[in-house]
Structure formats: structure tokens, C-alpha cells
Tab-separated table of C-alpha atoms and ligand atoms in Angstrom:
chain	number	residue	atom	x	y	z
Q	634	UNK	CA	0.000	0.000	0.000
Q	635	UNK	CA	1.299	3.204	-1.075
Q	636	UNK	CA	1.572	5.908	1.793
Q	637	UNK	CA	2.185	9.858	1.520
Q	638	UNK	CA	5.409	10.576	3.616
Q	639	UNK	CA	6.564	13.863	4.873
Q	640	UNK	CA	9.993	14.349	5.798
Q	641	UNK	CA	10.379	17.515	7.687
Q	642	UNK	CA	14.480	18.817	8.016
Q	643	UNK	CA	15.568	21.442	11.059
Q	644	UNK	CA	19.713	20.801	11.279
Q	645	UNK	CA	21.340	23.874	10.607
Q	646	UNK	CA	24.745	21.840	9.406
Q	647	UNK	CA	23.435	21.344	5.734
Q	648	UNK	CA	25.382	18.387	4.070
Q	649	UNK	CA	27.068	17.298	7.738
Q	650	UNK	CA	23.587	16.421	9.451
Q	651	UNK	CA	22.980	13.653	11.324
Q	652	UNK	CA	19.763	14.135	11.723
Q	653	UNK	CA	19.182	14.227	8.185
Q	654	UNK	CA	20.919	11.325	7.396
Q	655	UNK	CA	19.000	9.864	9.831
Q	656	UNK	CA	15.634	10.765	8.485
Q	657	UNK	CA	17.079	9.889	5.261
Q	658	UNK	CA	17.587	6.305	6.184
Q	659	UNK	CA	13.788	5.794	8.052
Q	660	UNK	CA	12.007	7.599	4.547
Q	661	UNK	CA	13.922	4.588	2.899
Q	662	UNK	CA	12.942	1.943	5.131
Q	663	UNK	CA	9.349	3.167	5.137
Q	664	UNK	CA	9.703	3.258	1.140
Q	665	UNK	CA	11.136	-0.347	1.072
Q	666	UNK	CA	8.307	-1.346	3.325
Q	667	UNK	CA	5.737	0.416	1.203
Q	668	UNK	CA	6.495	1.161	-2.795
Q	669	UNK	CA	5.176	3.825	-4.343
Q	670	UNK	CA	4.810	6.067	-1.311
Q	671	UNK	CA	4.965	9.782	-2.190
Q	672	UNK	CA	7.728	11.662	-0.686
Q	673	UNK	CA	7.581	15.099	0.308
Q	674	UNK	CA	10.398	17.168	2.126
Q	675	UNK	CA	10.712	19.942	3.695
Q	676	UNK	CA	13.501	22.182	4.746
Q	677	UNK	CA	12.350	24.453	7.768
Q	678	UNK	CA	15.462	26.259	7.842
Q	679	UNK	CA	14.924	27.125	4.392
Q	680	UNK	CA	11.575	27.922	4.762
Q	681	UNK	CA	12.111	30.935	7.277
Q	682	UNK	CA	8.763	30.492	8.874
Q	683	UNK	CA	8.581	33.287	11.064
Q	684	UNK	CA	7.558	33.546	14.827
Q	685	UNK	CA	4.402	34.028	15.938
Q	686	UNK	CA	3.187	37.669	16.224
Q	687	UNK	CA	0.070	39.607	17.668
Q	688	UNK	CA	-1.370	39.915	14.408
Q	689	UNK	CA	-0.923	36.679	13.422
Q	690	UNK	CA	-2.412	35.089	16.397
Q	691	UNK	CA	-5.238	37.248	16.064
Q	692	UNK	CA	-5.902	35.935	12.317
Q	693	UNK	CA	-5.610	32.798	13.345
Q	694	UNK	CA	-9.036	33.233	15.029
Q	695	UNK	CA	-11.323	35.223	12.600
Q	696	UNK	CA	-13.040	32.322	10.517
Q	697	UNK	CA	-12.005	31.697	7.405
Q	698	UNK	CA	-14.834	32.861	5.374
Q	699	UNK	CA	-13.900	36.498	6.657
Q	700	UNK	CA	-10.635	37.026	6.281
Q	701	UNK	CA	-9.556	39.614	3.610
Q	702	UNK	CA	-7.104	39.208	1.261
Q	703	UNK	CA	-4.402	40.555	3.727
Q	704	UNK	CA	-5.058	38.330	6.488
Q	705	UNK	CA	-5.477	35.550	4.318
Q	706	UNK	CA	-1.496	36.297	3.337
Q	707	UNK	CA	-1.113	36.530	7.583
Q	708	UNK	CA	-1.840	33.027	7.642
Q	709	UNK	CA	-0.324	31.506	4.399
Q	710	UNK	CA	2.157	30.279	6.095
Q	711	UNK	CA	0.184	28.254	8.603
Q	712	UNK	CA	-2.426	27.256	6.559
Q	713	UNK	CA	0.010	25.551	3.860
Q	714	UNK	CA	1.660	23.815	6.844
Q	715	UNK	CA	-1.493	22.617	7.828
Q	716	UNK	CA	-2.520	21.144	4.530
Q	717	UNK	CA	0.455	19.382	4.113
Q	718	UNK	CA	0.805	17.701	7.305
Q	719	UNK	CA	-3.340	16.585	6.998
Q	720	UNK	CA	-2.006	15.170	3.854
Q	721	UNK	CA	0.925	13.200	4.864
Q	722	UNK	CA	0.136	9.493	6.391
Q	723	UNK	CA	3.377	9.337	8.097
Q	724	UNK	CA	5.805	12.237	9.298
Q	725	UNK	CA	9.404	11.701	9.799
Q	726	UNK	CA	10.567	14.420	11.980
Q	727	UNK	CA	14.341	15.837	12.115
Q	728	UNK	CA	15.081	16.724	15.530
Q	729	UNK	CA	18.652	17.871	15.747
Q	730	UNK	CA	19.138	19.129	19.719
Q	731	UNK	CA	20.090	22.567	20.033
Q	732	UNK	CA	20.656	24.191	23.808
Q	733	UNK	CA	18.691	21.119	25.144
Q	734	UNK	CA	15.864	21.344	22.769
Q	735	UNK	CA	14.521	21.241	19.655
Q	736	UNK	CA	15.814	23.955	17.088
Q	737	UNK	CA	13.468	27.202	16.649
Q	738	UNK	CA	12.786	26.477	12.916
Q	739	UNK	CA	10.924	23.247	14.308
Q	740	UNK	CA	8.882	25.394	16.816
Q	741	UNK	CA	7.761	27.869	14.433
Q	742	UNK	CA	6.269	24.880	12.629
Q	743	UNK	CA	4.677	22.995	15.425
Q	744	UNK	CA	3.297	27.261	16.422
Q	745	UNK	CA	2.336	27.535	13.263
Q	746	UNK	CA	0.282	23.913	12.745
Q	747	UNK	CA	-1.512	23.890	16.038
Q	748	UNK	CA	-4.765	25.694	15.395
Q	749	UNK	CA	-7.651	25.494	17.460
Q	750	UNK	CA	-10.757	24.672	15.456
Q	751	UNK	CA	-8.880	23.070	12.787
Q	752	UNK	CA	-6.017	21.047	14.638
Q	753	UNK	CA	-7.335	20.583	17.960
Q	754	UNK	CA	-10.480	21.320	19.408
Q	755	UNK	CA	-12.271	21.326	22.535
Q	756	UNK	CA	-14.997	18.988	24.053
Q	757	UNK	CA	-16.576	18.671	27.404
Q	758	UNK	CA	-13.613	16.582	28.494
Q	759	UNK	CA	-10.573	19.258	27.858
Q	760	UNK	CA	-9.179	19.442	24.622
Q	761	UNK	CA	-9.221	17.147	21.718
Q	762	UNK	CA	-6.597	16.384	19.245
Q	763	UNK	CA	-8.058	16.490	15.380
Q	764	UNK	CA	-4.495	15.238	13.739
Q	765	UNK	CA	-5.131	11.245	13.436
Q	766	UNK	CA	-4.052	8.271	12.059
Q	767	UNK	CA	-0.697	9.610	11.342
Q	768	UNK	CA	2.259	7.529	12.127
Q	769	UNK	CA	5.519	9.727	13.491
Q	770	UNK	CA	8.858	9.028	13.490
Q	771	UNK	CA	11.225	11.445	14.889
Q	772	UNK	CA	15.253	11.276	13.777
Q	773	UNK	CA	16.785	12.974	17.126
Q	774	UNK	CA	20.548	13.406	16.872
Q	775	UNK	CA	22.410	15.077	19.847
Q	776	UNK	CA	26.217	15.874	20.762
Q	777	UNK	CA	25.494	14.494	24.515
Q	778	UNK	CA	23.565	10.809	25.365
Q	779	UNK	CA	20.166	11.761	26.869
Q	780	UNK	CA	18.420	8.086	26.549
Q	781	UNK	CA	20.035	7.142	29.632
Q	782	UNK	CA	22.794	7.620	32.297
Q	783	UNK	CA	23.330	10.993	33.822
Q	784	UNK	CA	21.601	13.239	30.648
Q	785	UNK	CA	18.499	11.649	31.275
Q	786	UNK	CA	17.026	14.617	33.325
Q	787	UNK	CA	18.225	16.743	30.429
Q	788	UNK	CA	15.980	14.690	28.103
Q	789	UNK	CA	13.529	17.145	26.887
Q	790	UNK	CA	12.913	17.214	23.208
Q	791	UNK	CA	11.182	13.554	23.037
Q	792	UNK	CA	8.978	13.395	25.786
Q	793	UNK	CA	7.942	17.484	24.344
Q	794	UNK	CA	7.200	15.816	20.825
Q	795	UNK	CA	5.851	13.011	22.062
Q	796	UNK	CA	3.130	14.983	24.679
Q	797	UNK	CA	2.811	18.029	21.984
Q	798	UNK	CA	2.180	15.816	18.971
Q	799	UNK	CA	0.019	13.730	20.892
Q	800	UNK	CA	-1.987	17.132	21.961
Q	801	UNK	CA	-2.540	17.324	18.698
Q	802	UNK	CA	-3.645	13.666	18.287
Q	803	UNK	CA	-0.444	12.207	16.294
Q	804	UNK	CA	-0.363	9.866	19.152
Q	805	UNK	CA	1.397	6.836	17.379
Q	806	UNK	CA	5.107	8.287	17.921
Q	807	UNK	CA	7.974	6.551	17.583
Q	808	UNK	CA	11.786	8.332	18.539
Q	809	UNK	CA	15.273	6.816	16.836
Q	810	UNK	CA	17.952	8.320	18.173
Q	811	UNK	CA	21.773	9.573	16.885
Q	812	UNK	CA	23.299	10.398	20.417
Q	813	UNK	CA	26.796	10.973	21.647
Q	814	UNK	CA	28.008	12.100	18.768
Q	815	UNK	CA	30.489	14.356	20.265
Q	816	UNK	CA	31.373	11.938	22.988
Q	817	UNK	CA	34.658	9.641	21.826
Q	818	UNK	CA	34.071	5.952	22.086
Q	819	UNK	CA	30.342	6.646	21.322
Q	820	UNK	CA	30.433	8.863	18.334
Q	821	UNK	CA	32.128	6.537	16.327
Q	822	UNK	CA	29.350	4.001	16.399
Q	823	UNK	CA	26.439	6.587	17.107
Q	824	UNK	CA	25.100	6.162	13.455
Q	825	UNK	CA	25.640	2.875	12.844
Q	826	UNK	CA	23.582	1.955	15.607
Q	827	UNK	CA	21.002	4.776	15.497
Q	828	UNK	CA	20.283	3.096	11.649
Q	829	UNK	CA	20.192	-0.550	13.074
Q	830	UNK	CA	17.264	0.634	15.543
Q	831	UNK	CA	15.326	1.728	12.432
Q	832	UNK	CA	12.285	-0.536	12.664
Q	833	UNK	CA	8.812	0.357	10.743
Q	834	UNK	CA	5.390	-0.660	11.746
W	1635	FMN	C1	24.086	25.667	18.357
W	1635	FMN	C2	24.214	24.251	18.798
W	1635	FMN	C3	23.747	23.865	20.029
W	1635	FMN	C4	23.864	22.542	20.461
W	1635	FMN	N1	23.384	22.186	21.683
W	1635	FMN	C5	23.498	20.898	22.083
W	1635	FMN	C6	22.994	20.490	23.348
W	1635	FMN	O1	22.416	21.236	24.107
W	1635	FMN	N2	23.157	19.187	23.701
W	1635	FMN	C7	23.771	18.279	22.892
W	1635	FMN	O2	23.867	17.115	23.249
W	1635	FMN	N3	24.246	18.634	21.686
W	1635	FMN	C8	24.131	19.920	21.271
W	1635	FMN	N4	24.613	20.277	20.045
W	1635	FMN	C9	25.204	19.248	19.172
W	1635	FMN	C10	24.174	18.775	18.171
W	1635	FMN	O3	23.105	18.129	18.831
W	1635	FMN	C11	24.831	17.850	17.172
W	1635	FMN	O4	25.752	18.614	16.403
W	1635	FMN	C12	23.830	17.182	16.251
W	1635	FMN	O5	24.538	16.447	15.271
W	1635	FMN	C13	22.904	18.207	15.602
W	1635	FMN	O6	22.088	17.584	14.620
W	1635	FMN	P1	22.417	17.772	13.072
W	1635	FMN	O7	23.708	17.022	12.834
W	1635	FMN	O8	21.278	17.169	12.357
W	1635	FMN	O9	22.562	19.238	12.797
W	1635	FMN	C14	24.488	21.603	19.620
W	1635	FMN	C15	24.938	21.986	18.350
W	1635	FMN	C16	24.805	23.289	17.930
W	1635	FMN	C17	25.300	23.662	16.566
């Protein structure tokens, strides 16, 4: 069965990521597992997607069958982002780690997908995530090892993803992970192994 992947990229070390190698090799394995799929990436860096602002927030709220043709622009931004992950089956995230979390190119995405009304919503019961039946993978590469031993308490950027994404209702999340790449005795097989974890379901 064919799927439509999108592979979103946030490392700011172009050509030397690991995170986008890493994201490279699960869109292959998801490929190999289903033929056909549609790929399509997208460089946040590249994108410049800027932060939020007053006057965007406050577009973000005036339904869409009143918005002139200036707020409409406002919100292009957001609204494209929003079509395009509703239109994706799976998401492979890039997640490089930057000062302990994710970088701000990723956060002006995930600020400028979560809309309420369209992404979430509320019910009687708190909020409700609207994004389903998407399957995440996030490629996390980090200088430091935050899966276990003494960077554990530092490990914020999966356990965000996982609780934000699953706000959103992308609850079916799964994290491989490049870590210790700047520690020697680790970095040399950091990679290798983060690629051997690679399993699709
Ligand atoms: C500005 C900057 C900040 C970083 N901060 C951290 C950090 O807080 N913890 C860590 O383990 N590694 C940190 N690193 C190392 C990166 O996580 C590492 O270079 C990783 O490979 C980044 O992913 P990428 O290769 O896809 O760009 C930092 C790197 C940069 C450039």
C-alpha cells in the first residue's frame, strides 16, 4: 500500500547532518516497506517560517470565510503547513538538539500547525486532538547521550514531541535516536547503531 510521507528537516549543518541522514535512512525503510509512497520534504530552515506575532495570532481566530485578502497572506504560512501535514500518512521528523531542545525552525512549525478549530479542538472533556491516524517518526541526533545515564534529566525534546504531537492527536510516535556524537568511544558508532534501531510498523 502506497503511503504519503513527509519528511520535515531542522539541522542547521546542511550536508554534515545527522539528523538528516537519519531521516534519510527511516524515509527509505518506510519506502522499502511500502512502494510507491509519495515523498515530500521539507527544509524548515529554508523555509524561514517566522515567529508568531500579535497579528498573526489574532488571524488565526477570525473564521475563514472572513478574512480579507491581507489576512489571508497573515496566515499563508500556517495554513500551507497545515494542509500538508493533513495530507501526509506518516511524518518523519528531524530533531537535531540545540541548547537542550529542539531547534526554533521546528517550533515555528509545530506554532504555526496547532490551530484550534482546525487542529485541535475542545470537548466537554478538555481538549481534543483532530491530527489522526498519522504515524511519526522522529530522527533525534544530539552531541550528549540523553536516553540514559546521567543526561536523562536533560531529556527534553522527546517526551515534548511526544506529549505536543500527541496534543494534537499524532499519538502513534515513535523516537530513533543519533546520540553521543560528540562523545569519543560513542560517536564513532552513534550512526551505525542509530540506523540498526530503524524498525517500521
Ligand atoms: C548551536 C548548537 C547547540 C547545540 N546544543 C546541544 C545540546 O544542548 N546538547 C547536545 O547534546 N548537543 C548539542 N549540540 C550538538 C548537536 O546536537 C549535534 O551537532 C547534532 O549532530 C545536531 O544535529 P544535526 O547534525 O542534524 O545538525 C548543539 C549543536 C549546535 C550547533
Amino acid at each position: 500500500m502506497m503511503k504519503h510521507i513527509l519528511h520535515l528537516k531542522s539541522s542547521i549543518q546542511g550536508k554534515e547532518s545527522y539528523s538528516i541522514k537519519l531521516g534519510h535512512a527511516i524515509v527509505e525503510k518506510i519506502q522499502n516497506k511500502y512502494p510507491g509512497s509519495i515523498l515530500e520534504e521539507l527544509n524548515l530552515v529554508d523555509l524561514e517560517i517566522p515567529h508568531l506575532s500579535p497579528v498573526v495570532l489574532r488571524t488565526f481566530f477570525i473564521p475563514a470565510d472572513q478574512l480579507t485578502e491581507e489576512e489571508k497572506e497573515l496566515i499563508r504560512f500556517s495554513d500551507e503547513l497545515v494542509k500538508q501535514l493533513l495530507a501526509a500518512d506518516i511524518i518523519v521528523i528531524g530533531a537535531p538538539l540545540i541548547n537542550f531542545t529542539i531547534p526554533t525552525s521546528l517550533k515555528a512549525w509545530i506554532d504555526h500547525i496547532t490551530r484550534a478549530g482546525i487542529t485541535f479542538g475542545y470537548s466537554e472533556n478538555g481538549p481534543v486532538g483532530k491530527v489522526t491516524g498519522k504515524k511519526i517518526y522522529v530522527a533525534m541526533s544530539s552531541g550528549g547521550v540523553y536516553s540514559e545515564g546521567p543526561g536523562k534529566v536533560n531529556d527534553f525534546v522527546a517526551p515534548y514531541l511526544k506529549a505536543f504531537l500527541g496534543f494534537l492527536g499524532m499519538t502513534d510516535l515513535t523516537v530513533f535516536r543519533a546520540e553521543g556524537l560528540k562523545v569519543p568511544e560513542v560517536k564513532e558508532l552513534a550512526m551505525e547503531k542509530a540506523i540498526n534501531s530503524i524498525e517500521i510498523d
